[in-house]
Coordinates of C-alpha atoms in Angstrom, one line a residue:
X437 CA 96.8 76.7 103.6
X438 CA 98.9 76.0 107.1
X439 CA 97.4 72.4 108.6
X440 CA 96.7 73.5 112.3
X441 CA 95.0 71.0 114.6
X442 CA 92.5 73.1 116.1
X443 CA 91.3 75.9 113.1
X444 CA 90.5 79.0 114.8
X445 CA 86.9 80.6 115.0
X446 CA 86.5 83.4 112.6
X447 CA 83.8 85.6 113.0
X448 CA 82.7 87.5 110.0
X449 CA 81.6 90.7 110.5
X450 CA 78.6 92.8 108.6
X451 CA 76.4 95.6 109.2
X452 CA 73.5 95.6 106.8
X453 CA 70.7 98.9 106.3
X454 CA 68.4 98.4 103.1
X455 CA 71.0 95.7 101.8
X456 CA 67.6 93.3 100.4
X457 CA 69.6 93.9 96.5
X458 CA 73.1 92.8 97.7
X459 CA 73.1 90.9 100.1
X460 CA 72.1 87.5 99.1
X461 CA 75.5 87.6 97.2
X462 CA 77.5 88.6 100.1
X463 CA 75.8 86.0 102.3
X464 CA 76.3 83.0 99.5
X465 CA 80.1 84.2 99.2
X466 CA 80.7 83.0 103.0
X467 CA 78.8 80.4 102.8
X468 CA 81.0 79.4 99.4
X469 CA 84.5 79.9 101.9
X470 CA 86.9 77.1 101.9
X471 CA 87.4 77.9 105.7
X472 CA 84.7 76.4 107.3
X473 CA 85.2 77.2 110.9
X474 CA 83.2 80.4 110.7
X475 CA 80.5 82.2 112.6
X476 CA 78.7 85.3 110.1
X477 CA 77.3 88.0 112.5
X478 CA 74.7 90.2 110.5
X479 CA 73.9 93.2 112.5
X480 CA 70.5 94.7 110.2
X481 CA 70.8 98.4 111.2
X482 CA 66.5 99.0 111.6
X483 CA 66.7 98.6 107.5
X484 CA 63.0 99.0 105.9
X485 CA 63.3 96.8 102.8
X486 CA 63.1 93.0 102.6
X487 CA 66.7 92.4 104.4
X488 CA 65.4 90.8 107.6
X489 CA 63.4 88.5 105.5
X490 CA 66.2 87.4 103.4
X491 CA 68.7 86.7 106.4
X492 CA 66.4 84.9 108.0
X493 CA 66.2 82.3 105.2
X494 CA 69.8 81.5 105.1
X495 CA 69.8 81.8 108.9
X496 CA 67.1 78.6 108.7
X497 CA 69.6 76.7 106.8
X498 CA 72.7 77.6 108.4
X499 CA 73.0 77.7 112.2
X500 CA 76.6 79.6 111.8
X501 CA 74.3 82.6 110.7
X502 CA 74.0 84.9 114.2
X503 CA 71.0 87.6 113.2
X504 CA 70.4 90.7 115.5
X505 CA 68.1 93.6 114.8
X506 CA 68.3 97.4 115.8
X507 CA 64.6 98.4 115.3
X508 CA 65.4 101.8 114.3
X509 CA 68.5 102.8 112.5
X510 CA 71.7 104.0 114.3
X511 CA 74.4 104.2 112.0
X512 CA 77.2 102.3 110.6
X513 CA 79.2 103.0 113.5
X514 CA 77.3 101.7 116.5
X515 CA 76.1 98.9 113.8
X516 CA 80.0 97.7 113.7
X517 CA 80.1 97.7 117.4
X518 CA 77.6 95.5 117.6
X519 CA 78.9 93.0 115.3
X520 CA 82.4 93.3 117.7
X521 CA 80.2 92.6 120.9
X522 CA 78.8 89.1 119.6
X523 CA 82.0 88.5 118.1
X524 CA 83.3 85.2 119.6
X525 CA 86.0 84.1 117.4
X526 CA 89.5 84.5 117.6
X527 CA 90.1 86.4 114.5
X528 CA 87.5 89.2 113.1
X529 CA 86.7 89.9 109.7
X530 CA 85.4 92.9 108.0
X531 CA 82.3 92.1 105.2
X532 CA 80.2 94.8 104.0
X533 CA 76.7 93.3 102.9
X534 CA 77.4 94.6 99.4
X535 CA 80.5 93.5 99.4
X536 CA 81.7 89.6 97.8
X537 CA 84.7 87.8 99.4
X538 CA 86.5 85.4 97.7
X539 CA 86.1 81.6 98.6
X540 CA 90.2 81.3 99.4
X541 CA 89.2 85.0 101.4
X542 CA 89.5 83.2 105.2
X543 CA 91.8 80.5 104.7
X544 CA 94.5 83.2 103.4
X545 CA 94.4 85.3 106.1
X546 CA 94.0 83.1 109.2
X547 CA 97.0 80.9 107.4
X548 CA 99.1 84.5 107.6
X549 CA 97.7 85.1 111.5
X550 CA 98.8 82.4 112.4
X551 CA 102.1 82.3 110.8
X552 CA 102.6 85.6 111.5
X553 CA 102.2 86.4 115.2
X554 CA 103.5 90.0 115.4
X555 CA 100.8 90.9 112.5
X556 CA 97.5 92.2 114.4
X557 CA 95.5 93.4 111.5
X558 CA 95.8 91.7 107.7
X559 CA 93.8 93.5 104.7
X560 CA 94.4 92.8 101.1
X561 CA 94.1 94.2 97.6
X562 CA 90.5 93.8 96.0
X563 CA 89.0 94.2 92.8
X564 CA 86.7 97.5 92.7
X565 CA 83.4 96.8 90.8
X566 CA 80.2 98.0 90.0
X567 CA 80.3 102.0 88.3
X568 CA 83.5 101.3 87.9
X569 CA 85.9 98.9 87.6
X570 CA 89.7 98.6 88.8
X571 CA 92.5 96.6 90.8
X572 CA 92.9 98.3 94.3
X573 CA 96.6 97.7 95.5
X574 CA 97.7 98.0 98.6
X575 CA 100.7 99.2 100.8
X576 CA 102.1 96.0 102.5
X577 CA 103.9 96.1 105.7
X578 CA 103.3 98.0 109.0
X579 CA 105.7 101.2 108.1
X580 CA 103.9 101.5 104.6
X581 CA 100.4 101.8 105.9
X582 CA 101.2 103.7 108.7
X583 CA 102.6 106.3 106.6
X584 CA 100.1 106.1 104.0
X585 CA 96.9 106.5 106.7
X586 CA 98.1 110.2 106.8
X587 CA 96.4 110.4 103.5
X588 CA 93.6 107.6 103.0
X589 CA 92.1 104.2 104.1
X590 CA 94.9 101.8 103.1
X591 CA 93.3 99.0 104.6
X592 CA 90.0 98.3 102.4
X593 CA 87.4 97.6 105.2
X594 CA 85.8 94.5 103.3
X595 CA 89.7 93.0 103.5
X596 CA 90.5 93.6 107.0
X597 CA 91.0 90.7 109.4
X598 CA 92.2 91.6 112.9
X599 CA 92.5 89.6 116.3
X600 CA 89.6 90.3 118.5
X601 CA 91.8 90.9 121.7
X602 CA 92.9 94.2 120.2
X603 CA 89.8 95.5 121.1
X604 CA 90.3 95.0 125.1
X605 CA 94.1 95.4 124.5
X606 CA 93.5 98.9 123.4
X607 CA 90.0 99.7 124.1
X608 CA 89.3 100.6 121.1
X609 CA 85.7 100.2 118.9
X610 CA 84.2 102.7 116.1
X611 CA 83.7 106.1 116.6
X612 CA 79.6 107.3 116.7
X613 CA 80.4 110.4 115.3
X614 CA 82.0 109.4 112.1
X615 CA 79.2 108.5 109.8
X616 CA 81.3 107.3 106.9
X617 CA 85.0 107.6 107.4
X618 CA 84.6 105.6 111.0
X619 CA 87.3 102.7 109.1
X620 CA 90.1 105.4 108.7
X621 CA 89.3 106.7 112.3
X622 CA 89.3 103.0 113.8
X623 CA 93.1 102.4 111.9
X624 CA 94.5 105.6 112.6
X625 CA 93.6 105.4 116.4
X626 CA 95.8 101.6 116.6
X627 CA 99.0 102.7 118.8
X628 CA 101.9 102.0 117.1
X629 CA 103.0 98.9 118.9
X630 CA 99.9 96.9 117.0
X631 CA 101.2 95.6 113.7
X632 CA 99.4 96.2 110.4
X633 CA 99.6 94.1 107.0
X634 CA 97.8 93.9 104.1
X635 CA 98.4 90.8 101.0
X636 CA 99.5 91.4 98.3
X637 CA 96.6 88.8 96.8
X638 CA 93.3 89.7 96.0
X639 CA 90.6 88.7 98.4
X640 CA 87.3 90.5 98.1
X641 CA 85.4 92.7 95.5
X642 CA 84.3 95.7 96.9
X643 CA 81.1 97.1 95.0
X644 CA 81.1 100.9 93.5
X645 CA 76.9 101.7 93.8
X646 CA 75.0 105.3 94.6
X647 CA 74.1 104.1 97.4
X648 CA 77.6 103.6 99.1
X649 CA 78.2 105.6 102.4
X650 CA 81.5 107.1 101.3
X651 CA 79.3 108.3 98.2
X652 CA 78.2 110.9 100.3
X653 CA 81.7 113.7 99.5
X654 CA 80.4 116.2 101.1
X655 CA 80.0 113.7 104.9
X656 CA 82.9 112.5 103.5
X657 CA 85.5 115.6 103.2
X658 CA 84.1 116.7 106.4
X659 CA 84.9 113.6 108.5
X660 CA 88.3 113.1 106.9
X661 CA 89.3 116.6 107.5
X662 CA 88.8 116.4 111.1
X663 CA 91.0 112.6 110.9
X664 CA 93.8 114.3 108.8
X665 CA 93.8 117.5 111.2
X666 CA 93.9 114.9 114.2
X667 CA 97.2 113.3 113.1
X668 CA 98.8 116.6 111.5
X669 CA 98.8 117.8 114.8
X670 CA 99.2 115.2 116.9
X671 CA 102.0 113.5 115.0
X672 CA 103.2 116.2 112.9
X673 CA 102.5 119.4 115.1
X674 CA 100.7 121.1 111.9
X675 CA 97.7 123.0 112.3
X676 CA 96.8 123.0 109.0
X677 CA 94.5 125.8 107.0
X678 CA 91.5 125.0 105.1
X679 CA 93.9 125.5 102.0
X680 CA 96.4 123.2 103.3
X681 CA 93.3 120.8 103.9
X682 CA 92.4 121.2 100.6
X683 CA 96.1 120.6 99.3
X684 CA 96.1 117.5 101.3
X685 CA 93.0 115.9 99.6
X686 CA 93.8 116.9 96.6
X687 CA 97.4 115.0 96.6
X688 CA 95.7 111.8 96.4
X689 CA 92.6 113.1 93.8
X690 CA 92.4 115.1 90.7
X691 CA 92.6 119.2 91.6
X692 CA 89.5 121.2 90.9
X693 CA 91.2 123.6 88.6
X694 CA 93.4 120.6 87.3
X695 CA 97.2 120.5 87.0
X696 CA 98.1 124.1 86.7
X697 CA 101.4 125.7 87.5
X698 CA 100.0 127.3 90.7
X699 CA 98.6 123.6 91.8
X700 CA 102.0 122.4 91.7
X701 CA 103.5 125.3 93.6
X702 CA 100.9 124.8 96.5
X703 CA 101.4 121.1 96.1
X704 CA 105.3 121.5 96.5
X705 CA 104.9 123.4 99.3
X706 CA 102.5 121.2 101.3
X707 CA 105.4 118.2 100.7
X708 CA 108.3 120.2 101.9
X709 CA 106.3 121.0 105.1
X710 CA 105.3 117.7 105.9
X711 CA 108.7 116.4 105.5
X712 CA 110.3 119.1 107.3
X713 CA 108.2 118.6 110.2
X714 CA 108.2 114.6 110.3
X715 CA 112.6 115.8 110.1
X716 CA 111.7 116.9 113.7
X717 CA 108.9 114.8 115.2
X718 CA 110.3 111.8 114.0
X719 CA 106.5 110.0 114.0
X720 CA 106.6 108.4 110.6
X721 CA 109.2 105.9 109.8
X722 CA 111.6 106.4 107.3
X723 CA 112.2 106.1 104.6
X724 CA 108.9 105.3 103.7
X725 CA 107.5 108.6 104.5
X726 CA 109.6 110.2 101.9
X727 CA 109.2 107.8 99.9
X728 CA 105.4 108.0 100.0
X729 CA 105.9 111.7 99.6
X730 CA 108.1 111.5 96.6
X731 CA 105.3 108.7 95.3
X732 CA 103.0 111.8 95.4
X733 CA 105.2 114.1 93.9
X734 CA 105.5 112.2 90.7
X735 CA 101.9 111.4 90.8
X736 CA 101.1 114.8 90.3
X737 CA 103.7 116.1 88.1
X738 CA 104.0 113.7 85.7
X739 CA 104.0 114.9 82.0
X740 CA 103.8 118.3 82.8
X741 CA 106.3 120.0 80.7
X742 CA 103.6 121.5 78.8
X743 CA 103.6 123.8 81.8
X744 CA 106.8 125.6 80.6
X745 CA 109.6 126.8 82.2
X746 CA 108.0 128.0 85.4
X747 CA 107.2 124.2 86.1
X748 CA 110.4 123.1 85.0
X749 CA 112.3 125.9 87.9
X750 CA 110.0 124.5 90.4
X751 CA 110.0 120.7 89.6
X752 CA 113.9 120.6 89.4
X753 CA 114.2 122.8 92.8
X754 CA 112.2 119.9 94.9
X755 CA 113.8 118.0 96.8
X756 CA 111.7 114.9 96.0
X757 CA 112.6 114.9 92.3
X758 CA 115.7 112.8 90.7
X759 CA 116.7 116.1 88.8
X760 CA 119.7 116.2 90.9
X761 CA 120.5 113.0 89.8
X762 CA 120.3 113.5 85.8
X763 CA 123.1 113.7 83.4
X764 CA 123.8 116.8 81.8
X765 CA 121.7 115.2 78.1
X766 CA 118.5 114.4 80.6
X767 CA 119.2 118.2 81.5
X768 CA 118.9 118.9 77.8
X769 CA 116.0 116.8 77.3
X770 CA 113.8 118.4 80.3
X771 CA 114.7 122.1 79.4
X772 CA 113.6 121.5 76.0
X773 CA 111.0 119.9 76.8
X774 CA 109.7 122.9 79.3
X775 CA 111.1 125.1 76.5
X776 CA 109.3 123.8 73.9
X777 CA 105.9 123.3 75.2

């Protein structure tokens, strides 16, 4: 890390409701930072389990521990916006209480703050763990994850470090209403003149379990929708259909009926659309928009030959496949393949 003089104030950030099984493990993982100029705000959302009593026991031992307690619960939501009111530190930093930072976690990202002036938010990859297991990498620079916020979160919560005078800067906080997509709604609703990052290092394990808020798909598609809808039409001038919703969702996870021919049409499209319509608002940057779309495009279609011919007419007619650019043998070679099912 960057010697500064003066180290910054970082306060950590983290809701907890019925967190008495994680939380001791989120708790030590600050405590184990090799950053030490740290304050952890732990906002208990009226939880009913043991997780007051367990705070309170690291609280005793650590004075940087700052405990408050709703006595009933109100949600994630107004539980983050209590964590950003006692905030006192310069930088803010996103920990969910079931949730493990690394111990290099702080000292990465104020290093980059502070090096990086322009940057107002800094997330990272993170390992995924729990019911599953996997390496979540992220887009890195400010046109990237703008871009890529059309479609999901692309800055994991548990990652994301921000300067606190955003808030005032752009009166901003989280959203009541969303219940578990409130993280997409806080970083699509940045203006475009605050600067977003994310390393390319990873900095926090973020835990898979049944009880995770965003386990709740049904919450989930509902919330997301009306985020997605908000930026189709504000920055795209779409007013999409319930199909095109479903299209849109289903770009970025497996399709109900799977990869069929008729998947791929809608699919294609959906893609044409959106770029035809960024061609005239001009919202996203490019080229990373149709990059991002052209990232999505092969997503989907790869390895799909088995489709036949049909799929081969309609994959070498989009204009976000390189089938323009093969040579007359990788012509060959894709027919046949298409052919030959």
């Amino acid at each position: 890390m960057v010697k500064h003089s003066i180290p910054p104030l970082v306060s950590v950030l983290m809701p907890a409701y019925n967190a008495e099984k994680y939380i001791s493990e989120a708790i030590e993982s600050i405590l184990a930072q090799t950053y030490t100029n740290w304050e952890l705000i732990i906002v208990n959302d009226g939880s009913t389990d043991s997780t007051e009593e367990i705070v309170r026991i690291y609280q005793e031992e650590d004075a940087r521990i700052i405990f408050f307690q709703f006595p009933e619960n109100k949600g994630i939501s107004k539980a983050r916006n209590q964590c950003l009111k006692l905030a006192r530190g310069l930088y803010l930093a996103n920990l969910d209480s079931d949730d493990v930072a690394y111990p290099e976690r702080i000292s990465e990202q104020v290093d980059f703050m502070l090096t990086n002036k322009n940057i107002d938010v800094c997330g990272s990859s993170v390992n995924l763990f729990g019911l599953s297991s996997s390496v979540w990498k992220t887009y890195l620079n400010n046109d990237q994850i703008r871009c890529s916020l059309l479609f999901s979160a692309t800055i994991p919560n548990s990652s994301a470090m921000f300067r606190k005078d955003i808030l005032s800067k752009y009166n901003i906080q989280y959203d009541h209403q969303y219940k578990v997509a409130h993280d997409l709604q806080f970083w699509v609703l940045l203006p475009d003149d605050c600067k977003l990052a994310n390393l390319p290092i990873i900095l926090t394990k973020i835990r898979l379990h049944e009880n995770n808020t965003s386990y709740n798909e049904e919450i989930l598609l509902q919330e997301t929708n009306q985020i997605y809808t908000y930026q189709l039409q504000n920055y795209l001038q779409i007013s999409p259909t319930e199909e095109e919703l479903r299209t849109h969702h289903e770009l970025v996870k497996t399709p109900e009926e799977g990869f069929t021919i008729e998947y791929i049409k809608r699919i294609s499209k959906w893609l044409n659309r959106l770029a035809e319509a960024n061609q005239k608002t001009r919202h996203y940057p490019e080229p990373e928009f149709t990059d991002l779309l052209t990232q999505l495009w092969y997503k989907n279609t790869a390895g799909l030959h088995h489709l036949g011919l049909e799929f081969g007419k309609v994959f070498s007619q989009s204009p976000f496949s390189e089938y323009k650019d093969y040579s007359l043998w990788q012509k060959i070679k894709f027919w046949a393949k298409c052919l030959f099912k």
